[in-house]
Amino acid sequence: MDSKACQSFHEALEAWVKGLGAEPFYIRANLTLPERADPHALCVKAQEILRLVDPVYKRRQEWFCARVDPLTLRDLDRGTVPNYQRAQQLLEAQEKCLPSSRPRGPRSNLKKRALDQLRLVKPKNAGSPAGDSPEQLLLEPCSDPEWSLKPYSLVRPLLVPSLRPVVLLPECLAPRLIRNLLDLPNSRLDFQVCPAESLSGEEQCAPSAPGAPKARPATPGLGSRIRAIQESVGKKHCLLELGTRGVRELVQNEIYPIVIHVEVTEKNVREVRGLLGRPGWRDSELLRQCRSSEQVLWALPCSWVRVPAHAWAHSEELAKVVRGRILQEQARLVWVERGSSRGCSSSSSEA
């Protein structure tokens, strides 16, 4: 976990506490949190949106939150969740016991009683008062810069009226899936393809005259490819062959893509291998590659949607399902991490 991201989260939380009620404080759970025995606790799953109601609930290391419908912003139910620091502790304990569970958003097989009995020991600085205030306890920044878990992200809902570009994952599936998508009847009326070029490459500069000072290279990620995507927004859904790093750069440039991830499991890996047209690949190798790409989805700065393995049986059906998901997501809110873009886009509005 980036320590700066953790610090900025707590700074935003502290600012919200000082001006309580100024605006909703929405957070996204990046990982499925371990279940707890407390009857008032919410069972939080990865990608769920929570609205913070009380950051100093009963002076404990918990927040009182409302689970929010990500489409309507209505409260579904209320309960307690571990605060940032305690959530990290629980996830760390779970990761040590189940190291292979994290990519899919870990599910706890630990005993609930054992999790509830985890004790957090907070070191006291010399000269500090005996009792810490609730704000100090809950808003304490992460002290370990090497921490790898980021349980929550501060997010905001956006309604993007223009047609959003589309990123299909895993990357290995994107080229063939784009081709099949365009082959569907009337698909070319709604979709177009962008060339598969790197987003992070530097802008090519014209050679300067001998003796003239060298031109400064353009900022990485702000090349002609970004401008081409910006110009295509609003006309058709632009199909992009990008990885998760490219998604981050799009969001930084106030372009909010529809991210569709096709789930690959042991049950459909052979169909996926056939879709790729790579008969020499082993199922285990393909499965490992797809799961490694899935692992980084939880760290994306915007919401994404999964196409489960049971939703399709052959390549043509997969293309139809993906097209339906794209059109469906276009009409929905996109949840974006605060601070992930360089400003507020004029084509997007706060919901």
mmCIF file of N, CA and C in Angstrom, residues 186-270:
data_model
loop_
_atom_site.group_PDB
_atom_site.id
_atom_site.type_symbol
_atom_site.label_atom_id
_atom_site.label_comp_id
_atom_site.label_asym_id
_atom_site.label_seq_id
_atom_site.Cartn_x
_atom_site.Cartn_y
_atom_site.Cartn_z
ATOM 1 N N ASN A 186 -24.987 -5.020 -35.892
ATOM 2 C CA ASN A 186 -25.177 -3.627 -35.473
ATOM 3 C C ASN A 186 -24.172 -3.144 -34.424
ATOM 4 N N SER A 187 -23.184 -3.970 -34.075
ATOM 5 C CA SER A 187 -22.230 -3.541 -33.053
ATOM 6 C C SER A 187 -21.379 -2.362 -33.517
ATOM 7 N N ARG A 188 -21.086 -2.291 -34.809
ATOM 8 C CA ARG A 188 -20.230 -1.212 -35.305
ATOM 9 C C ARG A 188 -20.926 0.145 -35.245
ATOM 10 N N LEU A 189 -22.226 0.152 -34.995
ATOM 11 C CA LEU A 189 -22.927 1.417 -34.802
ATOM 12 C C LEU A 189 -22.631 2.015 -33.438
ATOM 13 N N ASP A 190 -22.278 1.166 -32.472
ATOM 14 C CA ASP A 190 -22.047 1.621 -31.094
ATOM 15 C C ASP A 190 -20.588 1.578 -30.671
ATOM 16 N N PHE A 191 -19.745 0.817 -31.408
ATOM 17 C CA PHE A 191 -18.374 0.604 -30.966
ATOM 18 C C PHE A 191 -17.377 0.915 -32.077
ATOM 19 N N GLN A 192 -16.200 1.344 -31.657
ATOM 20 C CA GLN A 192 -15.075 1.515 -32.559
ATOM 21 C C GLN A 192 -13.816 1.077 -31.830
ATOM 22 N N VAL A 193 -12.752 0.835 -32.591
ATOM 23 C CA VAL A 193 -11.521 0.317 -32.012
ATOM 24 C C VAL A 193 -10.462 1.407 -31.995
ATOM 25 N N CYS A 194 -9.721 1.458 -30.892
ATOM 26 C CA CYS A 194 -8.545 2.329 -30.803
ATOM 27 C C CYS A 194 -7.309 1.463 -30.974
ATOM 28 N N PRO A 195 -6.276 1.944 -31.663
ATOM 29 C CA PRO A 195 -5.055 1.137 -31.843
ATOM 30 C C PRO A 195 -4.435 0.774 -30.501
ATOM 31 N N ALA A 196 -3.841 -0.397 -30.453
ATOM 32 C CA ALA A 196 -3.237 -0.881 -29.206
ATOM 33 C C ALA A 196 -1.827 -0.324 -29.073
ATOM 34 N N GLU A 197 -1.721 0.902 -28.581
ATOM 35 C CA GLU A 197 -0.432 1.526 -28.351
ATOM 36 C C GLU A 197 -0.269 1.792 -26.869
ATOM 37 N N SER A 198 0.944 2.001 -26.438
ATOM 38 C CA SER A 198 1.213 2.219 -25.019
ATOM 39 C C SER A 198 0.766 3.597 -24.588
ATOM 40 N N LEU A 199 0.113 3.666 -23.431
ATOM 41 C CA LEU A 199 -0.283 4.954 -22.873
ATOM 42 C C LEU A 199 0.876 5.663 -22.205
ATOM 43 N N SER A 200 1.866 4.910 -21.785
ATOM 44 C CA SER A 200 2.925 5.493 -20.969
ATOM 45 C C SER A 200 4.137 5.932 -21.776
ATOM 46 N N GLY A 201 4.094 5.772 -23.088
ATOM 47 C CA GLY A 201 5.233 6.184 -23.893
ATOM 48 C C GLY A 201 5.329 7.688 -24.007
ATOM 49 N N GLU A 202 6.527 8.191 -24.223
ATOM 50 C CA GLU A 202 6.727 9.618 -24.341
ATOM 51 C C GLU A 202 6.309 10.086 -25.724
ATOM 52 N N GLU A 203 5.885 11.334 -25.798
ATOM 53 C CA GLU A 203 5.499 11.936 -27.074
ATOM 54 C C GLU A 203 6.721 12.023 -27.981
ATOM 55 N N GLN A 204 6.548 11.637 -29.229
ATOM 56 C CA GLN A 204 7.660 11.712 -30.164
ATOM 57 C C GLN A 204 7.892 13.165 -30.567
ATOM 58 N N CYS A 205 9.114 13.655 -30.399
ATOM 59 C CA CYS A 205 9.436 15.033 -30.721
ATOM 60 C C CYS A 205 10.155 15.083 -32.071
ATOM 61 N N ALA A 206 9.862 16.120 -32.840
ATOM 62 C CA ALA A 206 10.550 16.295 -34.117
ATOM 63 C C ALA A 206 12.019 16.592 -33.862
ATOM 64 N N PRO A 207 12.913 16.085 -34.700
ATOM 65 C CA PRO A 207 14.348 16.331 -34.476
ATOM 66 C C PRO A 207 14.665 17.809 -34.598
ATOM 67 N N SER A 208 15.475 18.316 -33.694
ATOM 68 C CA SER A 208 15.818 19.731 -33.692
ATOM 69 C C SER A 208 17.047 19.971 -34.554
ATOM 70 N N ALA A 209 17.240 21.220 -34.926
ATOM 71 C CA ALA A 209 18.385 21.584 -35.753
ATOM 72 C C ALA A 209 19.673 21.417 -34.963
ATOM 73 N N PRO A 210 20.793 21.164 -35.660
ATOM 74 C CA PRO A 210 22.063 21.005 -34.942
ATOM 75 C C PRO A 210 22.398 22.241 -34.115
ATOM 76 N N GLY A 211 22.776 22.031 -32.877
ATOM 77 C CA GLY A 211 23.137 23.131 -31.997
ATOM 78 C C GLY A 211 21.968 23.718 -31.237
ATOM 79 N N ALA A 212 20.749 23.414 -31.655
ATOM 80 C CA ALA A 212 19.578 23.954 -30.970
ATOM 81 C C ALA A 212 19.341 23.180 -29.688
ATOM 82 N N PRO A 213 18.769 23.839 -28.668
ATOM 83 C CA PRO A 213 18.479 23.123 -27.414
ATOM 84 C C PRO A 213 17.457 22.022 -27.637
ATOM 85 N N LYS A 214 17.644 20.896 -26.951
ATOM 86 C CA LYS A 214 16.744 19.762 -27.110
ATOM 87 C C LYS A 214 15.394 20.067 -26.485
ATOM 88 N N ALA A 215 14.341 19.663 -27.191
ATOM 89 C CA ALA A 215 12.990 19.874 -26.665
ATOM 90 C C ALA A 215 12.755 18.949 -25.487
ATOM 91 N N ARG A 216 12.009 19.443 -24.541
ATOM 92 C CA ARG A 216 11.677 18.619 -23.377
ATOM 93 C C ARG A 216 10.691 17.522 -23.757
ATOM 94 N N PRO A 217 10.895 16.308 -23.299
ATOM 95 C CA PRO A 217 9.923 15.249 -23.596
ATOM 96 C C PRO A 217 8.603 15.524 -22.907
ATOM 97 N N ALA A 218 7.540 15.135 -23.549
ATOM 98 C CA ALA A 218 6.218 15.343 -22.964
ATOM 99 C C ALA A 218 6.052 14.466 -21.732
ATOM 100 N N THR A 219 5.144 14.881 -20.902
ATOM 101 C CA THR A 219 4.866 14.113 -19.696
ATOM 102 C C THR A 219 4.346 12.729 -20.074
ATOM 103 N N PRO A 220 4.902 11.644 -19.517
ATOM 104 C CA PRO A 220 4.426 10.302 -19.853
ATOM 105 C C PRO A 220 2.927 10.171 -19.618
ATOM 106 N N GLY A 221 2.246 9.538 -20.575
ATOM 107 C CA GLY A 221 0.809 9.325 -20.426
ATOM 108 C C GLY A 221 -0.041 10.409 -21.048
ATOM 109 N N LEU A 222 0.564 11.490 -21.537
ATOM 110 C CA LEU A 222 -0.201 12.585 -22.113
ATOM 111 C C LEU A 222 0.088 12.733 -23.598
ATOM 112 N N GLY A 223 0.326 11.641 -24.257
ATOM 113 C CA GLY A 223 0.669 11.655 -25.669
ATOM 114 C C GLY A 223 -0.557 11.706 -26.562
ATOM 115 N N SER A 224 -0.320 11.444 -27.838
ATOM 116 C CA SER A 224 -1.386 11.524 -28.832
ATOM 117 C C SER A 224 -2.473 10.497 -28.582
ATOM 118 N N ARG A 225 -2.116 9.385 -27.928
ATOM 119 C CA ARG A 225 -3.125 8.351 -27.680
ATOM 120 C C ARG A 225 -4.220 8.866 -26.742
ATOM 121 N N ILE A 226 -3.817 9.580 -25.707
ATOM 122 C CA ILE A 226 -4.798 10.146 -24.790
ATOM 123 C C ILE A 226 -5.699 11.128 -25.523
ATOM 124 N N ARG A 227 -5.096 11.981 -26.342
ATOM 125 C CA ARG A 227 -5.898 12.965 -27.084
ATOM 126 C C ARG A 227 -6.862 12.284 -28.043
ATOM 127 N N ALA A 228 -6.413 11.183 -28.665
ATOM 128 C CA ALA A 228 -7.288 10.463 -29.581
ATOM 129 C C ALA A 228 -8.489 9.885 -28.845
ATOM 130 N N ILE A 229 -8.247 9.356 -27.646
ATOM 131 C CA ILE A 229 -9.351 8.810 -26.852
ATOM 132 C C ILE A 229 -10.288 9.919 -26.418
ATOM 133 N N GLN A 230 -9.729 11.058 -25.994
ATOM 134 C CA GLN A 230 -10.569 12.184 -25.588
ATOM 135 C C GLN A 230 -11.444 12.671 -26.732
ATOM 136 N N GLU A 231 -10.891 12.691 -27.937
ATOM 137 C CA GLU A 231 -11.659 13.135 -29.091
ATOM 138 C C GLU A 231 -12.747 12.142 -29.480
ATOM 139 N N SER A 232 -12.532 10.866 -29.173
ATOM 140 C CA SER A 232 -13.514 9.845 -29.546
ATOM 141 C C SER A 232 -14.663 9.750 -28.549
ATOM 142 N N VAL A 233 -14.467 10.290 -27.342
ATOM 143 C CA VAL A 233 -15.509 10.223 -26.319
ATOM 144 C C VAL A 233 -16.740 10.986 -26.789
ATOM 145 N N GLY A 234 -17.885 10.350 -26.661
ATOM 146 C CA GLY A 234 -19.137 10.986 -27.052
ATOM 147 C C GLY A 234 -19.658 10.532 -28.402
ATOM 148 N N LYS A 235 -18.809 9.910 -29.216
ATOM 149 C CA LYS A 235 -19.247 9.447 -30.528
ATOM 150 C C LYS A 235 -19.674 7.973 -30.467
ATOM 151 N N LYS A 236 -18.731 7.121 -30.100
ATOM 152 C CA LYS A 236 -19.005 5.695 -29.929
ATOM 153 C C LYS A 236 -18.220 5.201 -28.726
ATOM 154 N N HIS A 237 -18.584 4.008 -28.250
ATOM 155 C CA HIS A 237 -17.757 3.369 -27.233
ATOM 156 C C HIS A 237 -16.430 2.981 -27.887
ATOM 157 N N CYS A 238 -15.344 3.494 -27.353
ATOM 158 C CA CYS A 238 -14.029 3.225 -27.911
ATOM 159 C C CYS A 238 -13.453 1.992 -27.221
ATOM 160 N N LEU A 239 -13.227 0.921 -27.975
ATOM 161 C CA LEU A 239 -12.702 -0.322 -27.427
ATOM 162 C C LEU A 239 -11.181 -0.232 -27.345
ATOM 163 N N LEU A 240 -10.648 -0.413 -26.141
ATOM 164 C CA LEU A 240 -9.225 -0.222 -25.895
ATOM 165 C C LEU A 240 -8.569 -1.527 -25.473
ATOM 166 N N GLU A 241 -7.373 -1.758 -25.987
ATOM 167 C CA GLU A 241 -6.566 -2.889 -25.527
ATOM 168 C C GLU A 241 -5.561 -2.358 -24.518
ATOM 169 N N LEU A 242 -5.999 -2.278 -23.284
ATOM 170 C CA LEU A 242 -5.181 -1.721 -22.210
ATOM 171 C C LEU A 242 -5.226 -2.633 -21.002
ATOM 172 N N GLY A 243 -4.196 -2.527 -20.189
ATOM 173 C CA GLY A 243 -4.190 -3.221 -18.910
ATOM 174 C C GLY A 243 -4.656 -2.301 -17.806
ATOM 175 N N THR A 244 -4.493 -2.759 -16.582
ATOM 176 C CA THR A 244 -4.945 -1.964 -15.443
ATOM 177 C C THR A 244 -4.143 -0.679 -15.294
ATOM 178 N N ARG A 245 -2.874 -0.697 -15.685
ATOM 179 C CA ARG A 245 -2.085 0.527 -15.615
ATOM 180 C C ARG A 245 -2.665 1.594 -16.536
ATOM 181 N N GLY A 246 -3.111 1.163 -17.711
ATOM 182 C CA GLY A 246 -3.743 2.099 -18.627
ATOM 183 C C GLY A 246 -5.019 2.684 -18.062
ATOM 184 N N VAL A 247 -5.783 1.874 -17.317
ATOM 185 C CA VAL A 247 -7.002 2.370 -16.686
ATOM 186 C C VAL A 247 -6.676 3.503 -15.716
ATOM 187 N N ARG A 248 -5.609 3.328 -14.959
ATOM 188 C CA ARG A 248 -5.205 4.369 -14.016
ATOM 189 C C ARG A 248 -4.885 5.680 -14.740
ATOM 190 N N GLU A 249 -4.180 5.572 -15.859
ATOM 191 C CA GLU A 249 -3.811 6.779 -16.586
ATOM 192 C C GLU A 249 -5.025 7.443 -17.215
ATOM 193 N N LEU A 250 -6.001 6.659 -17.645
ATOM 194 C CA LEU A 250 -7.232 7.241 -18.166
ATOM 195 C C LEU A 250 -7.940 8.051 -17.084
ATOM 196 N N VAL A 251 -8.079 7.468 -15.905
ATOM 197 C CA VAL A 251 -8.769 8.156 -14.811
ATOM 198 C C VAL A 251 -8.013 9.413 -14.415
ATOM 199 N N GLN A 252 -6.691 9.356 -14.411
ATOM 200 C CA GLN A 252 -5.893 10.543 -14.093
ATOM 201 C C GLN A 252 -6.177 11.666 -15.077
ATOM 202 N N ASN A 253 -6.532 11.319 -16.301
ATOM 203 C CA ASN A 253 -6.830 12.309 -17.324
ATOM 204 C C ASN A 253 -8.332 12.546 -17.476
ATOM 205 N N GLU A 254 -9.081 12.202 -16.416
ATOM 206 C CA GLU A 254 -10.524 12.469 -16.349
ATOM 207 C C GLU A 254 -11.306 11.728 -17.423
ATOM 208 N N ILE A 255 -10.815 10.561 -17.807
ATOM 209 C CA ILE A 255 -11.540 9.664 -18.705
ATOM 210 C C ILE A 255 -11.908 8.443 -17.878
ATOM 211 N N TYR A 256 -13.193 8.149 -17.770
ATOM 212 C CA TYR A 256 -13.662 7.118 -16.853
ATOM 213 C C TYR A 256 -14.189 5.921 -17.647
ATOM 214 N N PRO A 257 -13.343 4.915 -17.867
ATOM 215 C CA PRO A 257 -13.717 3.802 -18.742
ATOM 216 C C PRO A 257 -14.687 2.833 -18.083
ATOM 217 N N ILE A 258 -15.369 2.082 -18.924
ATOM 218 C CA ILE A 258 -16.137 0.921 -18.474
ATOM 219 C C ILE A 258 -15.168 -0.261 -18.483
ATOM 220 N N VAL A 259 -14.908 -0.821 -17.324
ATOM 221 C CA VAL A 259 -13.956 -1.921 -17.206
ATOM 222 C C VAL A 259 -14.736 -3.221 -17.043
ATOM 223 N N ILE A 260 -14.582 -4.127 -18.000
ATOM 224 C CA ILE A 260 -15.262 -5.421 -17.989
ATOM 225 C C ILE A 260 -14.216 -6.516 -17.808
ATOM 226 N N HIS A 261 -14.370 -7.311 -16.757
ATOM 227 C CA HIS A 261 -13.433 -8.402 -16.509
ATOM 228 C C HIS A 261 -14.137 -9.741 -16.674
ATOM 229 N N VAL A 262 -13.614 -10.573 -17.562
ATOM 230 C CA VAL A 262 -14.160 -11.904 -17.806
ATOM 231 C C VAL A 262 -13.506 -12.878 -16.828
ATOM 232 N N GLU A 263 -14.306 -13.496 -15.988
ATOM 233 C CA GLU A 263 -13.775 -14.431 -15.007
ATOM 234 C C GLU A 263 -13.343 -15.729 -15.692
ATOM 235 N N VAL A 264 -12.142 -16.157 -15.390
ATOM 236 C CA VAL A 264 -11.604 -17.408 -15.944
ATOM 237 C C VAL A 264 -11.373 -18.367 -14.789
ATOM 238 N N THR A 265 -12.003 -19.521 -14.863
ATOM 239 C CA THR A 265 -11.886 -20.528 -13.811
ATOM 240 C C THR A 265 -11.524 -21.875 -14.434
ATOM 241 N N GLU A 266 -11.394 -22.878 -13.580
ATOM 242 C CA GLU A 266 -11.092 -24.223 -14.081
ATOM 243 C C GLU A 266 -12.207 -24.746 -14.974
ATOM 244 N N LYS A 267 -13.430 -24.257 -14.775
ATOM 245 C CA LYS A 267 -14.571 -24.764 -15.544
ATOM 246 C C LYS A 267 -14.616 -24.223 -16.967
ATOM 247 N N ASN A 268 -14.103 -23.007 -17.190
ATOM 248 C CA ASN A 268 -14.209 -22.438 -18.541
ATOM 249 C C ASN A 268 -12.855 -22.134 -19.174
ATOM 250 N N VAL A 269 -11.761 -22.582 -18.555
ATOM 251 C CA VAL A 269 -10.445 -22.236 -19.079
ATOM 252 C C VAL A 269 -10.210 -22.844 -20.455
ATOM 253 N N ARG A 270 -10.790 -24.002 -20.742
ATOM 254 C CA ARG A 270 -10.607 -24.604 -22.067
ATOM 255 C C ARG A 270 -11.321 -23.798 -23.143
#
